Tab-separated table of C-alpha atoms in Angstrom:
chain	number	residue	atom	x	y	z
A	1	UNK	CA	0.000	0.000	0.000
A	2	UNK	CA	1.245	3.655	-0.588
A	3	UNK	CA	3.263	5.087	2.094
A	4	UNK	CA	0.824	8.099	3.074
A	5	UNK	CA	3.052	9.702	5.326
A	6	UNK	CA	1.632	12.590	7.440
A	7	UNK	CA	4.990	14.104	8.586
A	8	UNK	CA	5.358	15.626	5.058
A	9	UNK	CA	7.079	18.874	5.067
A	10	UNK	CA	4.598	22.238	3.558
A	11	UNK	CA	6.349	21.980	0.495
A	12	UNK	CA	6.180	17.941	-0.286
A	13	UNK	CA	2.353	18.166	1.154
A	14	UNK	CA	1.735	20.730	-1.410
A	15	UNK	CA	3.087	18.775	-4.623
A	16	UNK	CA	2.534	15.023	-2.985
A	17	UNK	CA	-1.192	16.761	-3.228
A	18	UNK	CA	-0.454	18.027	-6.889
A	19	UNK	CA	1.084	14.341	-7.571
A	20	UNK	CA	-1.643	12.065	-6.590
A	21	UNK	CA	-3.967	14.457	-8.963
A	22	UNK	CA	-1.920	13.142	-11.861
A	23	UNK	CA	-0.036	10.643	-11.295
A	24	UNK	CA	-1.274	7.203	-10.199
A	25	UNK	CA	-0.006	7.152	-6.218
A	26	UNK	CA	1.981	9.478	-7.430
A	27	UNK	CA	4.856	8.478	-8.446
A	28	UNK	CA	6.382	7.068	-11.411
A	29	UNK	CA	7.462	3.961	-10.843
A	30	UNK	CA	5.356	1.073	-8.324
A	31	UNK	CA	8.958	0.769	-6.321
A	32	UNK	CA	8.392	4.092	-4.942
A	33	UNK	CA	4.688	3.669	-4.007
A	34	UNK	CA	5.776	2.114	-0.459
A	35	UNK	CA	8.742	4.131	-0.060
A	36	UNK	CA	9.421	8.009	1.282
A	37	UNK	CA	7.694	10.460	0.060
A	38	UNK	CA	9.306	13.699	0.468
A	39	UNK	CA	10.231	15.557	-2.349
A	40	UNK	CA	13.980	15.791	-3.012
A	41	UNK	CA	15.177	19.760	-4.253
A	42	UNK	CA	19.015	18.337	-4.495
A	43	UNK	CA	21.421	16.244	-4.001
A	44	UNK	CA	25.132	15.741	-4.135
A	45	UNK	CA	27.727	13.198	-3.378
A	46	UNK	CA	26.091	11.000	-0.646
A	47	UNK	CA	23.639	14.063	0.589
A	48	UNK	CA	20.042	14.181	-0.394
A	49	UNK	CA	18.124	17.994	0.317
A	50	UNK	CA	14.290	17.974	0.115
A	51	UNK	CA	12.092	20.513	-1.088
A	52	UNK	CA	11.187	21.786	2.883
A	53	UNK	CA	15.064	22.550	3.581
A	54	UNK	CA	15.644	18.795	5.163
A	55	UNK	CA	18.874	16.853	4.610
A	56	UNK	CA	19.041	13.079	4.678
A	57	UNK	CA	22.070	10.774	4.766
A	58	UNK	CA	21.677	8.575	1.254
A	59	UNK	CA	21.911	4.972	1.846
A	60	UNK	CA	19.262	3.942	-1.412
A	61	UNK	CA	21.086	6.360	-3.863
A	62	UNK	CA	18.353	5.801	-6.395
A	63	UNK	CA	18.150	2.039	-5.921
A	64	UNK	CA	21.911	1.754	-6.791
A	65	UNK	CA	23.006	3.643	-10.068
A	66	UNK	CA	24.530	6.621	-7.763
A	67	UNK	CA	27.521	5.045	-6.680
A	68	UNK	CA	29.973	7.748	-7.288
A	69	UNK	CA	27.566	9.688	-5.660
A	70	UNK	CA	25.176	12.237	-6.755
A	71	UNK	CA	26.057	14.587	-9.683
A	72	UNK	CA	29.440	13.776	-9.970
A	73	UNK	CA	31.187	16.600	-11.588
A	74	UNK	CA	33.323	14.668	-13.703
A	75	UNK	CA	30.297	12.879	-15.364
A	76	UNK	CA	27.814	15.964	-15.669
A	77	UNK	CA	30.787	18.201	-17.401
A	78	UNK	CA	31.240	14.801	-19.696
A	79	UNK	CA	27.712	14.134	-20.604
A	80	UNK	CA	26.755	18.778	-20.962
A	81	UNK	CA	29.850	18.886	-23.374
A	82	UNK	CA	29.036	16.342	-25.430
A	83	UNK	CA	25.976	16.895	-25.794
A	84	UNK	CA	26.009	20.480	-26.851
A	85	UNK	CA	27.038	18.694	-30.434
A	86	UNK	CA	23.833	16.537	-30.440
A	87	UNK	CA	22.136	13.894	-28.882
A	88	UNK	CA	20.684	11.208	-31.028
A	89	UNK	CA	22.509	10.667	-34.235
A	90	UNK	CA	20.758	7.333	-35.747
A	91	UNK	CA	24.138	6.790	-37.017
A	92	UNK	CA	27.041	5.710	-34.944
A	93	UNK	CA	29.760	8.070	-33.055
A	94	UNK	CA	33.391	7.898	-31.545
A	95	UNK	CA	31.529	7.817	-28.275
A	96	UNK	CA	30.207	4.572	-28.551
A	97	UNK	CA	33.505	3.313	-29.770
A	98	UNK	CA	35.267	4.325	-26.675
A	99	UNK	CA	32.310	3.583	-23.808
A	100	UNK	CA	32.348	-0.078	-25.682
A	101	UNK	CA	36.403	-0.634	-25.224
A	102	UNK	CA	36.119	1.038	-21.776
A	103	UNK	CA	33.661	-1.808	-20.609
A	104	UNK	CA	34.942	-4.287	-22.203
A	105	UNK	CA	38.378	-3.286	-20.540
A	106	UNK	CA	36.928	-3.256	-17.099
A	107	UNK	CA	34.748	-5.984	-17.571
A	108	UNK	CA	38.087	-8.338	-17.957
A	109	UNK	CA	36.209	-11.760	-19.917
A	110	UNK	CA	33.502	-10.027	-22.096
A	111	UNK	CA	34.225	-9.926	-26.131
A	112	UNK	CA	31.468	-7.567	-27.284
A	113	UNK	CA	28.763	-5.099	-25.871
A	114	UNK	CA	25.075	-3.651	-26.531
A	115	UNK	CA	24.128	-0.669	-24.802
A	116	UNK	CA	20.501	-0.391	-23.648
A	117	UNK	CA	18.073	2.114	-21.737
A	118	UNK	CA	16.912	-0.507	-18.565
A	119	UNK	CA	18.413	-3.171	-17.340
A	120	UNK	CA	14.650	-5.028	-17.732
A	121	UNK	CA	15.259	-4.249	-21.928
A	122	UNK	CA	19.282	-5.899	-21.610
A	123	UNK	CA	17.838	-9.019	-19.780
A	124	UNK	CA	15.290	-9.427	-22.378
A	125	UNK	CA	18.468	-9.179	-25.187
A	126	UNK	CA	20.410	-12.154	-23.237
A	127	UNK	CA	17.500	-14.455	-22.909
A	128	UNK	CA	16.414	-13.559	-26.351
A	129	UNK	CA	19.948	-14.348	-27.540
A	130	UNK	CA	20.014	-17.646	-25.861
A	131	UNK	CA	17.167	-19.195	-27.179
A	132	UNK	CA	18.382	-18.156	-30.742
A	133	UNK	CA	21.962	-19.638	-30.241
A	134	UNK	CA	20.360	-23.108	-28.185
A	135	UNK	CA	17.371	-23.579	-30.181
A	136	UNK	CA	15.909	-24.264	-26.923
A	137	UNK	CA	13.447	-22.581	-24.771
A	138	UNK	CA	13.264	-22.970	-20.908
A	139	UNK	CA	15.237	-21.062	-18.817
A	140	UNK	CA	16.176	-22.091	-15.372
A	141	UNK	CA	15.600	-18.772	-12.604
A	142	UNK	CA	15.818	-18.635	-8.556
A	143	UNK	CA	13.617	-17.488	-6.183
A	144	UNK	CA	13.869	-13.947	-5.100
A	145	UNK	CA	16.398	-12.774	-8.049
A	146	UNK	CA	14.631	-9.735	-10.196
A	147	UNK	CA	14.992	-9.717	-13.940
A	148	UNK	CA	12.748	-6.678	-14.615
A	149	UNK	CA	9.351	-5.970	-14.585
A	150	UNK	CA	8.229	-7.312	-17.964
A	151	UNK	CA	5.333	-9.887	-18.161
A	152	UNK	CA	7.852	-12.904	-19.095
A	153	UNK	CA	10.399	-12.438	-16.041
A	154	UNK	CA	8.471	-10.573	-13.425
A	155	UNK	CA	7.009	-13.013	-10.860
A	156	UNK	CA	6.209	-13.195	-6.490
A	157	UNK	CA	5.790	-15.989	-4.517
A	158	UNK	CA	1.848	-16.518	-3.108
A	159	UNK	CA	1.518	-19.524	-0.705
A	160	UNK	CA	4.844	-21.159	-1.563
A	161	UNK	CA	4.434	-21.098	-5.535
A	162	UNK	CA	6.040	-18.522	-8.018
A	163	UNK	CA	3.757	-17.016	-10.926
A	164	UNK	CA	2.232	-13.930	-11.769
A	165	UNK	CA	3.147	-10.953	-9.966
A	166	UNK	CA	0.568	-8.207	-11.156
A	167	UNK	CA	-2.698	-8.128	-12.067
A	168	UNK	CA	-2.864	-7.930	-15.617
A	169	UNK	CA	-0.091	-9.988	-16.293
A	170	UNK	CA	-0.375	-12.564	-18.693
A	171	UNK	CA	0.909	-15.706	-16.466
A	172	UNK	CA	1.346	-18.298	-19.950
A	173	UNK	CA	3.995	-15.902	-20.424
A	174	UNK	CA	6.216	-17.347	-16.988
A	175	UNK	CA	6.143	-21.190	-18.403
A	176	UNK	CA	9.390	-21.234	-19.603
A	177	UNK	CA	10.701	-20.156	-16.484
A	178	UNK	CA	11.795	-23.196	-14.181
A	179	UNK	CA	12.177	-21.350	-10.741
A	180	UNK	CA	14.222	-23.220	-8.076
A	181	UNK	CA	15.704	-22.285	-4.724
A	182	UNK	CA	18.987	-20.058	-4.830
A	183	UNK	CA	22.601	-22.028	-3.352
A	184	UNK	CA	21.249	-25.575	-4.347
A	185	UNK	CA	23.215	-26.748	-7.491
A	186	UNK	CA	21.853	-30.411	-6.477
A	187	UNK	CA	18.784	-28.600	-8.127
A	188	UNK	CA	20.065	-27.321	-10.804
A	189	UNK	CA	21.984	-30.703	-11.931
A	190	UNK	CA	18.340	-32.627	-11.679
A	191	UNK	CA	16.314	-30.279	-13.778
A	192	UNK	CA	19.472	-30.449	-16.553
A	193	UNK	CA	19.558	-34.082	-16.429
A	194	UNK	CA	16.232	-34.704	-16.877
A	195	UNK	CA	15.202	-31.686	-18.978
A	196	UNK	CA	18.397	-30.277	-20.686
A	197	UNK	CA	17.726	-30.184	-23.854
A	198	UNK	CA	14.656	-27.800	-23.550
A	199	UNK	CA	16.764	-25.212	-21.379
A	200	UNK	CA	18.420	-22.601	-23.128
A	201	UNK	CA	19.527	-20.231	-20.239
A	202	UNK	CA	20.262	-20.452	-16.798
A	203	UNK	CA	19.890	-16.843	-15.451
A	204	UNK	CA	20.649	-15.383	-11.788
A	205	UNK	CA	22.167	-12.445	-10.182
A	206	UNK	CA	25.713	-14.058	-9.079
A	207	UNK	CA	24.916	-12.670	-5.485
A	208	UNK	CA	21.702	-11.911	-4.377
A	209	UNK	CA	21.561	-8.234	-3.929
A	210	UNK	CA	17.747	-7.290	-4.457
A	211	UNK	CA	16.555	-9.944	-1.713
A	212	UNK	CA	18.340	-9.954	1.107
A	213	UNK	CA	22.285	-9.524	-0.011
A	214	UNK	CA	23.163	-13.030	0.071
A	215	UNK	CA	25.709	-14.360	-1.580
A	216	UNK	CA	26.611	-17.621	-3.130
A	217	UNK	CA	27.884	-20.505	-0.984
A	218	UNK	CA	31.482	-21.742	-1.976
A	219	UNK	CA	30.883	-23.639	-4.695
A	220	UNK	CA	27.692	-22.769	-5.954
A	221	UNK	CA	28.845	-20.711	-8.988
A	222	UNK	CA	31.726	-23.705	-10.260
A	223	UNK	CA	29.130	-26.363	-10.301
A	224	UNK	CA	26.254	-24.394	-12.167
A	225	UNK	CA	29.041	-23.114	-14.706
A	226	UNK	CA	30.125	-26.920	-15.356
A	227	UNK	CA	26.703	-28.122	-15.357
A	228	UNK	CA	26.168	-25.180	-17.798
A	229	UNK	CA	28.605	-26.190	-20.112
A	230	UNK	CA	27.897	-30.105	-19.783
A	231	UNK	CA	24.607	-29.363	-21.015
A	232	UNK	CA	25.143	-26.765	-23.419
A	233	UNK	CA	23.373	-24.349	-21.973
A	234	UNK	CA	23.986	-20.379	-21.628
A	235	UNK	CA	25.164	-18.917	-18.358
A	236	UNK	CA	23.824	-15.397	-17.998
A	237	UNK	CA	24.490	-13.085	-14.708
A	238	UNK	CA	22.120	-10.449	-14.226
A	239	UNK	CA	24.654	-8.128	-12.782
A	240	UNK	CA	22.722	-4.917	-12.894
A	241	UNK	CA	23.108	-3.957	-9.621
A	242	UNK	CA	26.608	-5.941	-8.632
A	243	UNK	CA	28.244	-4.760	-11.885
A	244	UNK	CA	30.777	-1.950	-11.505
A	245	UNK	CA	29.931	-2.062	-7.582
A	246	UNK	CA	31.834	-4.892	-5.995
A	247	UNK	CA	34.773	-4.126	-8.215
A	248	UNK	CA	35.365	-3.537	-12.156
A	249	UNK	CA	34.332	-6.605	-13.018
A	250	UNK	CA	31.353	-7.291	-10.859
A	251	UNK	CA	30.384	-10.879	-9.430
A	252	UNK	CA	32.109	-12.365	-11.708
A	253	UNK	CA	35.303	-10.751	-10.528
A	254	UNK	CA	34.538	-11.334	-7.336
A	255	UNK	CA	33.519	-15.059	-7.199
A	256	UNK	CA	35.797	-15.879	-10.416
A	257	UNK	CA	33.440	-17.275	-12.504
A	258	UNK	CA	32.715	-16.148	-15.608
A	259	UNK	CA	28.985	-16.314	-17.705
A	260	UNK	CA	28.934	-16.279	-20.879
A	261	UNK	CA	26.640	-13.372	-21.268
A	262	UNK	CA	26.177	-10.345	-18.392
A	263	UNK	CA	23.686	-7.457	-18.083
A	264	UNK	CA	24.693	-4.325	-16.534
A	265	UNK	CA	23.083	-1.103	-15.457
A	266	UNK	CA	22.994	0.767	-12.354
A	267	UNK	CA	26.638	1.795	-11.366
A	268	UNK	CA	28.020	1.802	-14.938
A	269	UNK	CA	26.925	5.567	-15.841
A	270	UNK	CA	27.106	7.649	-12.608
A	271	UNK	CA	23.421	8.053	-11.976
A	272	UNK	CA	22.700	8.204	-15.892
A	273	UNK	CA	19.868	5.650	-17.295
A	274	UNK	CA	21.955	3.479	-19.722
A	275	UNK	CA	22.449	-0.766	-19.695
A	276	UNK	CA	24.309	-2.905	-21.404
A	277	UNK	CA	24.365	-7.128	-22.355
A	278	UNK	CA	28.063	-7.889	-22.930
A	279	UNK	CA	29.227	-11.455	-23.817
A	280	UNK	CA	31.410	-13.988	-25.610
A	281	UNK	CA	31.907	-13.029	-29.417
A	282	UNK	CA	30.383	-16.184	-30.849
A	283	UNK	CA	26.884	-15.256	-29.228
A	284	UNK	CA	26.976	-11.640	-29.761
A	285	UNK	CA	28.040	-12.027	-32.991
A	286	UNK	CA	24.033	-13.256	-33.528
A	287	UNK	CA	22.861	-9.284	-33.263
A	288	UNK	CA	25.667	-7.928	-36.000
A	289	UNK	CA	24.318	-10.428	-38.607
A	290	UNK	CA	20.798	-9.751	-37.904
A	291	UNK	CA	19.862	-13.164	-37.077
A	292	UNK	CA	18.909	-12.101	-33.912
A	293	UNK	CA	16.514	-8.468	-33.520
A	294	UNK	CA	18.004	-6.016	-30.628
A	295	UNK	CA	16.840	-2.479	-31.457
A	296	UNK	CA	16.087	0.455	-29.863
A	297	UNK	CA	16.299	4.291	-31.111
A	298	UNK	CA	17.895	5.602	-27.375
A	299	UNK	CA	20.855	2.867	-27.612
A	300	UNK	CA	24.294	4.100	-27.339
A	301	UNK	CA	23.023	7.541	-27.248
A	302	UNK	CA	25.402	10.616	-26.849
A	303	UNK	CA	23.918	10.976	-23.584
A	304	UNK	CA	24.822	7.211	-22.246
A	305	UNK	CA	27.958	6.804	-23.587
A	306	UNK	CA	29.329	10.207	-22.577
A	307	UNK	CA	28.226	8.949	-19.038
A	308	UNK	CA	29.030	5.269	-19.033
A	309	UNK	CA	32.859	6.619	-20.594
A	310	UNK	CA	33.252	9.152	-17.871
A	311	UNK	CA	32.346	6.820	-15.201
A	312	UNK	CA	34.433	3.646	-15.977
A	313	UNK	CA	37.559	5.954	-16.799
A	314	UNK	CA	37.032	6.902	-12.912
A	315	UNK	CA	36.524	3.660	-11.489
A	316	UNK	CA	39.855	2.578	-13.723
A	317	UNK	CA	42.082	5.477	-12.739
A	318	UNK	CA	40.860	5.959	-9.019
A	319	UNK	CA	39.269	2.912	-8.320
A	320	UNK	CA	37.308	3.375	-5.008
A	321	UNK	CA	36.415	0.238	-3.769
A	322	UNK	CA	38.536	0.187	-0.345
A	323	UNK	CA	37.280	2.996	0.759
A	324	UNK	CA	34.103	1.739	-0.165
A	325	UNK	CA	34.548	-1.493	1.831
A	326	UNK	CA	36.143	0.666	4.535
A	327	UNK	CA	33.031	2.849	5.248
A	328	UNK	CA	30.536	0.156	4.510
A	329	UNK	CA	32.548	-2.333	7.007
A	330	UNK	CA	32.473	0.332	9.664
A	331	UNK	CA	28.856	1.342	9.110
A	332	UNK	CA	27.836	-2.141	9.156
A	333	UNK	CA	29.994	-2.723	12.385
A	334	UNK	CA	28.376	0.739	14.373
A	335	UNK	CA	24.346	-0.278	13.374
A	336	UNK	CA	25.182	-3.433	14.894
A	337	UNK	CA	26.457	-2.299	17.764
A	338	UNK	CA	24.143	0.618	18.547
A	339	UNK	CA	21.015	-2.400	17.881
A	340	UNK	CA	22.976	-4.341	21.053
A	341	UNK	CA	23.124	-1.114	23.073
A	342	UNK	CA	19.586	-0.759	22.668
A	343	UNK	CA	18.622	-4.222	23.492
A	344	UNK	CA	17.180	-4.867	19.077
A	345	UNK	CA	17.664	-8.354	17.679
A	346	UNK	CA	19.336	-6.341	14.611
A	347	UNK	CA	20.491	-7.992	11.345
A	348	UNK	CA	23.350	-6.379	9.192
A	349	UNK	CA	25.121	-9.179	6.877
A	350	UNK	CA	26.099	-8.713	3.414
A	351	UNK	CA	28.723	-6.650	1.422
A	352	UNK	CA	30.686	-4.096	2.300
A	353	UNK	CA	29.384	-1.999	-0.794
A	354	UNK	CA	25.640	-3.295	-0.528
A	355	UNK	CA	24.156	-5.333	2.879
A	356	UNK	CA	20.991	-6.112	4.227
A	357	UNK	CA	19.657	-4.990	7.372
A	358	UNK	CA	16.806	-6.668	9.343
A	359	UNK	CA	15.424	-8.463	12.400
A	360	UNK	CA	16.072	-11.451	13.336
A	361	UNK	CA	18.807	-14.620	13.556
A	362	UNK	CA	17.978	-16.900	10.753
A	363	UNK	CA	20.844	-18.490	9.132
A	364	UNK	CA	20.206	-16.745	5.472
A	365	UNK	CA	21.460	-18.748	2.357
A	366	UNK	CA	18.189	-18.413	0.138
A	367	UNK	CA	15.077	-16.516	-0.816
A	368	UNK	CA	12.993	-18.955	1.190
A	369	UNK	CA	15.433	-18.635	4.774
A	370	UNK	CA	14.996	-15.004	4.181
A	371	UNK	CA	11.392	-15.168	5.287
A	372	UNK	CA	12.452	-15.824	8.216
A	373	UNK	CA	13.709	-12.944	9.536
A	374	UNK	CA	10.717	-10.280	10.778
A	375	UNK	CA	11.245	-8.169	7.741
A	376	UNK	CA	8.032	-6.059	8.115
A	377	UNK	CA	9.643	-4.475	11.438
A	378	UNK	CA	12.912	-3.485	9.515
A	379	UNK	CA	9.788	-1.498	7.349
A	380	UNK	CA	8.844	0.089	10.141
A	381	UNK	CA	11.660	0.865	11.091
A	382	UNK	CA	13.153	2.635	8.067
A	383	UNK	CA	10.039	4.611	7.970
A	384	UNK	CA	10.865	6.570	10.909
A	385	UNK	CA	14.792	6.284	9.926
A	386	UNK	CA	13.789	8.520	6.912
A	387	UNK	CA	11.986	11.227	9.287
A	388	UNK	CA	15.854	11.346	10.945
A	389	UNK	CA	17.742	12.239	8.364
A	390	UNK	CA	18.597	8.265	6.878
A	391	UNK	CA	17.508	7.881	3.421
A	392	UNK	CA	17.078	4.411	3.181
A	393	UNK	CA	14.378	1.655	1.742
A	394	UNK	CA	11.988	-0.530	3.566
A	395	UNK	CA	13.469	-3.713	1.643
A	396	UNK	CA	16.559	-3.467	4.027
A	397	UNK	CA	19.224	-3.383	1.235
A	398	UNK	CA	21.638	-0.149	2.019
A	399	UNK	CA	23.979	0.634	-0.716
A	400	UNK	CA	27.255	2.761	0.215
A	401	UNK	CA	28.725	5.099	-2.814
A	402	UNK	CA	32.404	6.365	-3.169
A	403	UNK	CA	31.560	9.743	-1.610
A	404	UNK	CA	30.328	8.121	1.945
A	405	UNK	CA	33.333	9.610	3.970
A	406	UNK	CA	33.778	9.975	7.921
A	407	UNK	CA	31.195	12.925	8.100
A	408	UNK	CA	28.548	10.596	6.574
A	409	UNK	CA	29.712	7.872	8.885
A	410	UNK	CA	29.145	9.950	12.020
A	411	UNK	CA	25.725	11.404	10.559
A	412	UNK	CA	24.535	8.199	9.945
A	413	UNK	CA	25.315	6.645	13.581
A	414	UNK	CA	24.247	9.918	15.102
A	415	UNK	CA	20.697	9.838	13.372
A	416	UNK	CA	20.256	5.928	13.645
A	417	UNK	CA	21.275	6.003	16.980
A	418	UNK	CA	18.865	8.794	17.823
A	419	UNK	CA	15.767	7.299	16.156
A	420	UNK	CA	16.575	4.131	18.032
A	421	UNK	CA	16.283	5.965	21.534
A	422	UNK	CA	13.089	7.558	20.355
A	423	UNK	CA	11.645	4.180	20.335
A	424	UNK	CA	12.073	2.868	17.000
A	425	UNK	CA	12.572	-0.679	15.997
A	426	UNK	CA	10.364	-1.486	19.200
């Protein structure tokens, strides 16, 4: 249900009231409908500033893409210069050249790239692109991991069974989809014997930011990549939100294991909307023959590659992912000890660069041990974090951004630790 709060500021009253008038719930996007509503005036580096003069601590930065932080000069003077010379060609440009070899570069295993808009339209390129290279169909999911919000990915779990998430939706469209539980390769290697040669894809984020931050168990990632290529089937990460966070080269970096096709979004153009679907030559070669359709008239524009070249120059020359860990290790360390101060059965586990906070002391490893935990009081609870300066989202996931320093540190602690003695998380 929408998040009606009634400790707006004048100001946010005022348009929130204007909003709702045009805009379903008034917002733009369903994420948002159970999330704060104050209206933001500003923001830079890790420092959001709403409409009523109120400054908040940002721990969501925009569901992930800001993690250089807000309006990073580097990338704004990029993307304004170029384009004062234009902005959609429908031809090509040296831009797209150099944001291509730049990713490619970071990215360490991937041959070619597509840019996109959305990380939803990318996913929909990869699974497309399986099918046409496999001849196959199914495609092997896990519980809790988001692909995008189209009717052919997008689904929720209702009494133990995963379909349909919206009304509307056209559920026939899910029945490729074999969904099984996340960390279980056992899984995995049944379905493939038995049904391998209708599965064209197996698709996951490679650790399991949008539910819960949980990562894979040691081991997990080898076996499905051997039982990938037993059964000649495509790996794909969805690494829209761990790309260009946990280092250059994402999850795959991290857990060294390499897909053979990736989606990114999120941190790869410093706040800018722009995705990409990079991969091994022989697959992507499918799109530059025309075999295989992936169009769109916003791809590669000016605009995105000007912003995705800025940003991966900066994470190449001044790569700051120590002091990323270092803030988000120390955060994670002073929530946890301010939740024992005050007597809270607190949860913090995850990344340094992206963890989960919660209630409870379930041993996490899937989608399905995450229910466990009491994740409507974390809800709560960020709800009244928000009206003390933390600007954070009710499904528990903070992200930390390369301009979260010692002043943010001590704001944060300050402000959780204050709306902690006025009673929250009770």
């Amino acid at each position: 249900m929408p998040n009606d709060s009634t400790r707006l500021g004048p100001r946010s009253a005022e348009l929130r009231r204007r909003a709702v008038a045009r805009t379903p719930g008034g917002v733009h996007s369903n994420v948002r409908l159970t999330g704060a509503q104050e209206f933001i005036e500003r923001a830079k580096g890790a420092w959001l500033y709403s409409v009523d003069g109120r400054d908040y601590v940002d721990y969501l930065l925009g569901q992930g893409p800001n993690f250089l932080g807000h309006a990073p000069d580097h990338v704004i003077d990029a993307v304004f210069e170029a384009c004062r010379h234009g902005v959609i060609f429908g031809g090509q440009h040296e831009l797209e050249v150099r944001a291509s070899e730049l990713v490619c570069r970071a990215v360490g295993w991937a041959d070619k790239i597509r840019f996109g808009v959305s990380g939803t339209e990318v996913v929909q390129g990869a699974l497309r692109l399986a099918r046409a290279t496999t001849g196959r169909t199914k495609v092997i999911r896990f519980e809790g991991h988001y692909h995008g919000w189209l009717d052919n990915v997008l689904t929720a779990a209702t009494d133990g069974r995963w379909g349909a998430a919206s009304k509307g939706q056209v559920a026939g469209h899910l029945e490729d989809f074999i969904v099984l539980p996340w960390n279980d390769a056992d899984q995995v290697a049944d379905v493939l014997e038995r049904r391998g040669d209708e599965v064209a894809a197996v698709i996951m984020e490679p650790v399991m930011i949008n539910a819960g931050v949980i990562e894979p168990v040691p081991g997990f990632l080898e076996a499905v990549r051997q039982l990938c290529d037993r059964h000649g089937v495509v790996l794909i990460f969805d690494e829209v939100i761990s790309g260009f966070r946990l280092g250059l080269g994402g999850g795959a970096e991290r857990y060294g294991v390499q897909p053979d096709l990736a989606t990114y979004g999120k941190a790869i153009a410093g706040g800018f909307p722009v995705a990409a679907l990079v991969g091994r030559a022989e697959l992507m070669d499918r799109f530059g023959t025309g075999e295989v359709n992936h169009s769109g008239t916003f791809n590669g524009s000016v605009m995105a590659t000007a912003a995705v070249a800025a940003t991966v120059t900066s994470l190449l020359e001044d790569p700051p992912y120590e002091r990323v860990a270092k803030h988000g290790k120390t955060l994670m360390v002073g929530l946890r000890d301010l939740a024992v101060e005050h007597g809270l059965p607190l949860r913090v586990e995850g990344l340094p660069a992206a963890f989960h906070v919660s209630f409870g002391e379930a041993e996490v490893r899937d989608y399905r041990t995450l229910q466990r935990l009491d994740l409507a009081r974390y809800e709560r609870l960020s709800r009244v974090l928000v009206e003390h300066g933390l600007w954070v989202t009710g499904r528990g996931v903070w992200y930390v951004s390369a301009c979260h320093g010692e002043e943010e540190l001590d704001a944060a602690l300050t402000r959780f630790e204050k709306a902690l003695h006025d009673g929250a998380g009770r």
